[in-house]
Coordinates of N, CA and C in Angstrom, one line a residue:
K1 N 104.4 114.3 41.8 CA 105.7 114.0 41.8 C 105.8 112.6 41.4
A2 N 105.4 111.9 42.4 CA 105.3 110.5 42.7 C 104.7 109.8 41.4
M3 N 103.5 110.3 41.1 CA 102.4 109.6 39.8 C 103.4 109.8 38.6
A4 N 104.1 110.8 38.4 CA 104.9 111.1 37.1 C 106.0 109.9 37.1
T5 N 106.7 109.7 38.1 CA 107.7 108.9 38.4 C 107.2 107.5 38.0
F6 N 105.7 107.2 38.4 CA 105.3 106.0 38.6 C 105.1 105.5 37.0
R7 N 104.6 106.4 36.4 CA 104.2 106.3 34.9 C 105.4 106.0 34.1
A8 N 106.6 106.6 34.4 CA 107.9 106.5 33.9 C 108.4 105.2 34.0
V9 N 108.1 104.6 35.3 CA 108.7 103.6 35.7 C 107.7 102.3 35.0
V10 N 106.7 102.2 35.3 CA 105.7 101.2 35.1 C 105.4 101.3 33.6
V11 N 105.3 102.1 32.7 CA 104.8 102.1 31.4 C 106.0 101.5 30.5
P12 N 107.2 101.5 31.0 CA 108.2 100.6 30.2 C 108.1 99.3 30.5
L13 N 107.6 99.0 31.7 CA 107.6 97.5 32.1 C 106.4 96.6 31.2
R14 N 105.8 97.5 30.5 CA 104.3 96.9 29.9 C 104.8 96.5 28.6
T15 N 104.7 95.0 28.6 CA 105.2 94.5 27.1 C 104.2 93.7 26.7
G16 N 103.0 93.5 27.3 CA 102.1 92.5 26.4 C 100.6 92.6 27.4
S17 N 99.7 91.7 26.8 CA 98.4 91.6 27.4 C 98.1 90.2 27.9
L18 N 98.8 89.4 27.9 CA 98.5 88.0 28.3 C 98.2 88.2 29.8
V19 N 96.9 87.7 30.1 CA 96.6 87.4 31.7 C 96.8 85.9 32.1
W20 N 97.0 85.8 33.5 CA 97.2 84.3 33.6 C 96.2 84.0 34.6
G21 N 95.2 83.7 33.4 CA 93.8 83.1 34.1 C 93.3 83.8 35.4
G22 N 93.1 82.9 36.4 CA 92.4 83.2 37.6 C 93.6 83.9 38.5
R23 N 94.9 83.8 38.5 CA 95.7 84.1 39.4 C 95.6 85.9 39.5
L24 N 95.5 86.4 38.5 CA 95.3 87.9 38.3 C 94.2 88.5 39.1
A25 N 93.1 87.8 38.7 CA 91.8 88.1 39.4 C 91.7 88.0 40.9
S26 N 92.5 86.7 41.4 CA 92.6 86.3 42.9 C 93.5 87.3 43.3
F27 N 94.6 87.9 42.6 CA 95.5 88.8 43.0 C 95.0 90.0 43.4
A28 N 94.2 90.4 42.6 CA 93.3 91.7 42.6 C 92.5 91.8 43.8
A29 N 91.7 90.9 44.2 CA 91.3 90.7 45.3 C 92.2 90.6 46.7
K30 N 93.1 89.8 46.7 CA 94.0 90.0 47.8 C 94.8 91.1 47.9
A31 N 95.0 91.8 46.9 CA 95.9 93.0 46.9 C 95.2 94.3 47.8
Q32 N 94.1 94.1 48.0 CA 93.4 95.1 48.9 C 93.1 94.8 50.2
T33 N 93.7 93.6 50.9 CA 93.4 93.4 52.2 C 94.7 94.0 53.0
A34 N 94.2 93.7 54.3 CA 95.3 94.4 55.2 C 96.6 93.7 55.3
Q35 N 96.4 92.3 55.1 CA 97.6 91.6 55.0 C 98.7 92.1 53.8
A36 N 97.8 92.4 52.7 CA 98.7 92.8 51.5 C 99.5 94.1 51.7
L37 N 98.8 95.0 52.5 CA 99.0 96.4 52.9 C 100.5 96.4 53.8
D38 N 100.2 95.2 54.9 CA 101.4 95.0 55.7 C 102.5 94.5 54.8
I39 N 102.2 93.7 54.0 CA 103.5 93.0 53.1 C 104.1 94.2 52.3
Q40 N 103.4 95.1 51.7 CA 104.0 96.4 51.1 C 104.7 97.0 52.2
R41 N 104.3 97.2 53.3 CA 104.9 98.0 54.3 C 106.4 97.4 54.6
L42 N 106.4 96.1 54.8 CA 107.4 95.3 54.9 C 108.3 95.3 53.7
G43 N 107.8 95.2 52.4 CA 108.5 95.4 51.2 C 109.2 96.7 51.4
V44 N 109.0 97.9 51.3 CA 109.3 99.0 51.5 C 110.5 99.1 52.3
G45 N 110.0 98.9 53.8 CA 111.0 99.0 54.8 C 112.1 98.1 54.7
V46 N 111.9 96.8 54.4 CA 113.1 95.8 54.3 C 114.0 95.9 53.3
Y47 N 113.2 96.0 52.1 CA 114.0 95.8 50.5 C 114.0 97.4 50.0
G48 N 113.3 98.1 50.5 CA 113.3 99.6 49.9 C 112.6 99.7 48.5
R49 N 111.6 98.6 48.3 CA 111.1 98.7 46.6 C 109.5 98.0 46.9
P50 N 108.6 98.2 46.1 CA 107.3 97.5 46.1 C 107.4 95.9 46.0
A51 N 106.7 95.4 46.7 CA 106.7 93.8 46.8 C 106.2 93.4 45.5
T52 N 106.6 92.1 45.2 CA 106.3 91.7 43.7 C 104.9 90.9 43.9
F53 N 104.4 90.7 42.7 CA 103.2 89.8 42.5 C 103.4 88.7 43.7
D54 N 104.6 87.8 43.1 CA 104.7 86.4 43.8 C 104.9 86.5 45.1
E55 N 105.4 87.5 45.8 CA 105.7 88.2 47.2 C 104.3 88.0 47.9
L56 N 103.5 89.0 47.1 CA 102.3 89.2 47.9 C 101.3 87.7 47.7
V57 N 101.4 87.1 46.4 CA 100.7 85.8 46.5 C 101.2 84.8 47.4
F58 N 102.5 84.6 47.6 CA 102.9 83.9 48.5 C 102.8 84.2 50.1
Y59 N 102.9 85.3 50.4 CA 102.8 85.8 51.9 C 101.2 86.2 52.3
V60 N 100.3 86.4 51.6 CA 99.4 87.2 51.8 C 98.6 86.3 52.9
N61 N 98.5 84.8 52.9 CA 97.9 84.1 53.8 C 98.7 83.5 55.0
Q62 N 100.0 84.1 55.3 CA 100.8 83.6 56.2 C 100.7 84.5 57.3
P63 N 101.0 84.2 58.8 CA 101.1 84.9 59.8 C 102.1 86.3 59.5
L64 N 101.8 87.4 59.9 CA 102.7 88.7 59.6 C 104.1 88.4 60.2
N65 N 104.1 87.9 61.4 CA 105.4 87.6 62.0 C 106.4 86.6 61.2
S66 N 105.7 85.7 60.6 CA 106.4 84.8 59.7 C 107.1 85.4 58.6
V67 N 106.0 86.4 57.9 CA 106.3 87.2 56.8 C 107.7 87.9 57.2
A68 N 107.4 88.5 58.2 CA 108.5 89.5 58.5 C 109.9 88.9 58.7
T69 N 109.7 87.7 59.4 CA 111.0 86.7 59.6 C 111.6 86.3 58.4
S70 N 111.0 86.0 57.4 CA 111.3 85.6 56.2 C 111.8 86.5 55.4
M71 N 111.3 87.8 55.4 CA 111.8 88.9 54.7 C 113.2 89.3 55.4
A72 N 113.3 89.4 56.6 CA 114.5 89.6 57.4 C 115.6 88.6 56.8
T73 N 115.3 87.4 56.6 CA 116.2 86.3 56.3 C 116.7 86.7 54.9
V74 N 116.1 87.2 54.0 CA 116.3 87.6 52.5 C 117.3 88.9 52.9
F75 N 116.7 89.9 53.8 CA 117.7 91.0 54.1 C 118.9 90.6 54.3
T76 N 119.2 89.9 55.4 CA 120.4 89.7 55.8 C 121.2 88.8 54.8
S77 N 120.8 87.9 54.2 CA 121.5 87.3 53.3 C 122.0 88.4 52.0
S78 N 121.1 89.4 51.7 CA 121.6 90.3 50.5 C 122.2 91.4 51.0
N79 N 122.3 91.6 52.2 CA 123.1 92.9 52.9 C 124.3 92.6 53.6
G80 N 124.6 91.3 53.9 CA 125.8 90.9 54.4 C 126.0 91.3 55.9
A81 N 126.9 91.4 56.6 CA 127.0 91.5 57.9 C 126.9 93.0 58.3
L82 N 126.0 93.4 58.4 CA 125.9 95.0 58.9 C 125.7 95.0 60.3
L83 N 126.2 96.0 60.9 CA 126.0 96.2 62.4 C 124.4 96.6 62.7
K84 N 124.0 96.2 63.6 CA 122.6 96.7 64.1 C 122.1 98.1 64.1
A85 N 123.2 98.9 64.3 CA 122.7 100.3 63.9 C 122.9 100.7 62.4
Q86 N 123.4 100.0 61.5 CA 123.5 100.2 60.0 C 122.3 99.7 59.5
I87 N 121.7 98.7 60.3 CA 120.4 98.0 60.0 C 119.2 98.9 60.2
V88 N 119.1 99.6 61.4 CA 118.2 100.4 61.6 C 118.3 101.5 60.7
D89 N 119.4 102.1 60.5 CA 119.6 103.3 59.5 C 119.1 102.9 58.0
K90 N 119.3 101.8 57.8 CA 118.7 101.3 56.4 C 117.4 101.4 56.2
V91 N 116.7 100.6 57.4 CA 115.2 100.6 57.5 C 114.7 102.1 57.5
F92 N 115.2 103.0 58.2 CA 114.8 104.2 58.7 C 114.8 105.1 56.9
T93 N 115.9 104.7 56.3 CA 116.1 105.6 55.1 C 115.2 105.0 54.2
N94 N 115.0 103.5 54.0 CA 114.0 103.1 53.2 C 112.6 103.6 53.5
L95 N 112.1 103.5 54.6 CA 111.1 103.9 55.1 C 110.7 105.7 54.7
F96 N 111.6 106.5 55.3 CA 111.3 107.8 55.7 C 112.3 108.8 54.9
G97 N 113.4 108.2 54.4 CA 114.4 108.9 53.4 C 115.4 109.8 54.4
H98 N 115.5 109.0 55.7 CA 116.8 109.7 56.6 C 117.0 108.7 57.5
V99 N 118.3 108.7 58.0 CA 118.7 107.7 59.3 C 117.8 108.1 60.6
A100 N 118.1 107.1 61.5 CA 117.5 107.4 62.6 C 118.2 108.4 63.5
S101 N 117.6 109.0 64.6 CA 118.4 109.8 65.6 C 119.1 109.0 66.3
A102 N 119.8 109.6 67.0 CA 120.8 108.7 67.9 C 119.9 107.9 68.7
T103 N 119.1 108.4 69.5 CA 118.1 107.9 70.5 C 117.4 106.7 69.8
E104 N 116.7 107.0 68.7 CA 116.2 105.9 68.1 C 117.0 104.7 67.7
N105 N 118.3 105.3 67.3 CA 119.0 104.3 66.7 C 119.5 103.3 68.0
N106 N 119.8 104.1 69.1 CA 120.4 103.3 70.3 C 119.4 102.2 70.8
F107 N 118.0 102.6 70.9 CA 117.1 101.8 71.4 C 116.7 100.8 70.5
L108 N 116.6 101.0 69.0 CA 116.2 100.1 68.3 C 117.2 99.0 67.9
A109 N 118.7 99.3 67.9 CA 119.8 98.5 67.8 C 119.8 97.5 68.8
A110 N 119.5 97.9 70.1 CA 119.4 97.4 71.3 C 118.5 96.2 71.2
Q111 N 117.1 96.8 70.7 CA 116.2 95.6 70.5 C 116.4 94.5 69.7
L112 N 117.2 94.8 68.7 CA 118.0 93.7 67.6 C 118.7 93.0 68.3
N113 N 120.0 93.7 68.9 CA 120.9 92.7 69.7 C 120.1 91.9 70.7
S114 N 119.3 92.0 71.5 CA 118.6 91.3 72.4 C 117.6 90.1 71.9
G115 N 117.3 90.4 70.6 CA 116.7 89.5 69.9 C 115.1 89.8 70.1
V116 N 114.8 91.0 70.6 CA 113.3 91.3 70.9 C 112.8 91.4 69.5
L117 N 113.5 92.0 68.6 CA 113.2 92.5 67.3 C 114.1 91.5 66.4
N118 N 113.5 91.5 65.2 CA 114.5 91.1 64.0 C 114.4 92.0 62.8
N119 N 115.1 91.7 61.8 CA 115.1 92.9 60.6 C 113.6 93.2 60.2
G120 N 113.0 92.1 60.2 CA 111.6 92.2 59.6 C 110.7 93.0 60.7
T121 N 110.6 92.3 62.0 CA 109.7 92.9 63.0 C 110.1 94.2 63.4
L122 N 111.3 94.7 63.1 CA 112.1 96.1 63.3 C 111.1 97.1 62.3
V123 N 110.8 96.6 61.3 CA 110.1 97.5 60.3 C 108.6 97.7 60.9
L124 N 108.1 96.4 61.1 CA 106.5 96.5 61.6 C 106.7 97.6 62.8
Y125 N 107.6 97.3 63.8 CA 107.6 98.2 65.2 C 107.6 99.6 64.8
I126 N 108.6 99.9 63.8 CA 108.8 101.5 63.4 C 107.5 102.0 62.9
I127 N 106.9 101.3 62.0 CA 105.7 101.8 61.3 C 104.6 102.0 62.4
N128 N 104.4 100.9 63.3 CA 103.3 101.0 64.3 C 103.8 102.2 65.4
N129 N 104.6 102.8 65.4 CA 105.0 103.9 66.1 C 105.5 105.2 65.4
V130 N 105.5 105.4 64.4 CA 105.9 106.5 63.7 C 104.9 107.3 63.7
T131 N 105.1 108.8 63.8 CA 104.1 109.8 63.8 C 104.7 111.0 63.0
G132 N 104.0 112.2 62.9 CA 104.4 113.3 62.2 C 104.6 113.3 60.7
A133 N 105.5 113.8 60.3 CA 105.9 113.9 58.9 C 106.5 112.4 58.6
D134 N 107.1 111.8 59.3 CA 107.6 110.5 58.8 C 106.4 109.6 58.6
L135 N 105.3 109.8 59.5 CA 104.0 108.8 58.8 C 103.4 109.1 57.8
N136 N 103.3 110.5 57.3 CA 103.1 111.1 56.2 C 104.0 110.3 55.1
V137 N 105.3 110.4 55.0 CA 106.1 109.8 53.7 C 106.0 108.2 53.8
V138 N 105.8 107.7 54.9 CA 105.7 106.3 54.8 C 104.3 105.8 54.3
T139 N 103.4 106.6 54.5 CA 101.8 106.3 54.0 C 102.0 106.5 52.6
L140 N 102.7 107.5 51.9 CA 102.6 107.6 50.5 C 103.5 106.7 50.1
K141 N 104.6 106.2 50.5 CA 105.3 105.3 50.1 C 104.6 103.8 49.9
V142 N 103.8 103.3 51.1 CA 103.2 102.3 50.9 C 102.0 102.4 49.8
A143 N 101.4 103.6 49.8 CA 100.4 103.6 48.9 C 100.9 103.5 47.5
A144 N 102.0 104.2 47.2 CA 102.6 103.8 45.8 C 103.1 102.7 45.6
A145 N 103.6 102.0 46.5 CA 104.1 100.6 46.2 C 102.9 99.6 45.9
T146 N 101.8 100.1 46.6 CA 100.9 99.2 46.1 C 100.2 99.3 44.9
Q147 N 99.9 100.5 44.5 CA 99.7 100.9 43.0 C 100.7 100.4 42.1
F148 N 101.8 100.4 42.2 CA 103.0 99.9 41.3 C 102.8 98.5 41.3
T149 N 102.8 97.6 42.3 CA 102.5 96.3 42.2 C 101.0 95.9 41.3
Q150 N 100.2 96.9 41.8 CA 98.9 96.5 41.0 C 98.9 96.8 39.6
A151 N 99.7 97.7 39.4 CA 99.7 98.3 37.8 C 100.5 97.2 36.9
L152 N 101.1 96.3 37.6 CA 101.8 95.0 37.0 C 100.8 93.8 36.6
N153 N 99.8 94.1 35.6 CA 98.7 93.1 35.7 C 98.7 92.3 34.3
T154 N 99.9 92.1 33.7 CA 99.9 91.0 32.8 C 101.1 90.2 33.1
A155 N 101.1 89.0 32.6 CA 102.2 88.0 32.8 C 103.5 88.5 32.5
A156 N 103.7 89.5 31.4 CA 105.0 89.8 31.1 C 105.5 90.9 31.9
E157 N 104.3 91.7 32.3 CA 104.9 92.8 33.7 C 105.3 91.9 34.9
I158 N 104.5 91.1 35.2 CA 104.8 90.5 36.5 C 106.2 89.7 36.4
T159 N 106.3 89.2 35.2 CA 107.6 88.4 35.1 C 108.9 89.7 34.7
A160 N 108.5 90.5 34.3 CA 109.6 91.6 34.1 C 110.2 92.2 35.5
Y161 N 109.2 92.4 36.4 CA 109.8 92.8 37.7 C 110.1 91.7 38.5
S162 N 111.2 91.3 38.2 CA 112.0 90.4 39.1 C 113.4 90.4 38.7
G163 N 114.1 90.4 39.8 CA 115.7 90.5 39.7 C 116.3 91.8 40.0
P164 N 117.6 91.8 40.1 CA 118.2 93.3 40.6 C 117.9 94.3 39.7
A165 N 117.7 94.4 38.2 CA 117.7 95.5 37.6 C 116.5 96.1 37.6
P166 N 115.1 95.3 37.5 CA 113.9 95.7 37.9 C 113.6 96.3 39.2
F167 N 114.1 95.5 40.1 CA 114.1 95.9 41.6 C 114.7 97.2 41.8
A168 N 115.9 97.6 41.3 CA 116.4 98.8 41.2 C 115.6 99.9 40.9
V169 N 114.5 99.6 39.7 CA 113.5 100.6 39.2 C 112.7 100.9 40.2
G170 N 112.0 99.8 41.0 CA 111.0 100.0 41.9 C 111.7 100.6 43.2
A171 N 112.9 100.3 43.5 CA 113.5 101.1 44.5 C 113.7 102.5 44.4
A172 N 114.1 102.9 43.0 CA 114.3 104.2 42.4 C 112.9 105.1 42.6
F173 N 111.8 104.4 42.3 CA 110.5 104.8 42.4 C 110.1 105.2 43.8
I174 N 110.3 104.0 44.6 CA 109.8 104.5 46.2 C 110.9 105.5 46.9
T175 N 112.1 105.6 46.3 CA 113.1 106.7 47.0 C 112.6 108.1 46.6
S176 N 112.0 108.1 45.4 CA 111.6 109.4 44.9 C 110.5 110.2 45.6
I177 N 109.7 109.2 46.3 CA 108.7 109.9 47.2 C 109.0 110.5 48.5
T178 N 109.1 111.4 48.8 CA 109.6 112.1 49.8 C 108.8 112.9 50.4
D179 N 107.3 113.2 50.2 CA 106.4 113.8 50.9 C 105.1 113.9 50.2

């Protein structure tokens, strides 16, 4: 199901075959690193979509907590003044397709309120502690997000996956992955 959605989403974005010299070769190597995988995890959890080429290139050599904090800042500016419980539910919905249980929500909202976690480190905490069916779902979503970003391999495709409308396409693709 996910690959059919992937083809339906990525193929229309393909508009040319211009390659950006060494940037794409460099990106292909970096896209396979553990850091790139963590950036995709954050992209799925914080934004609900695959990371962009530019996000991966920008963040791949930065400390992970700095990346999480930076993404959290963007999340906050684009989502307005959400209550901590709403943030937890949004991240859970992005990662797993459902809201947190009352116990999970209360605990994680308290961690956000106390400053122990921010919106970005919240994602990392959740992913590092997930088990069962939710682990399977987030693993599939992150793998699909990685394939999605790697499939954008021309300058035109990379440029096309930027802004609200294309991000909505990426988010719809990730949302379609449920098991």
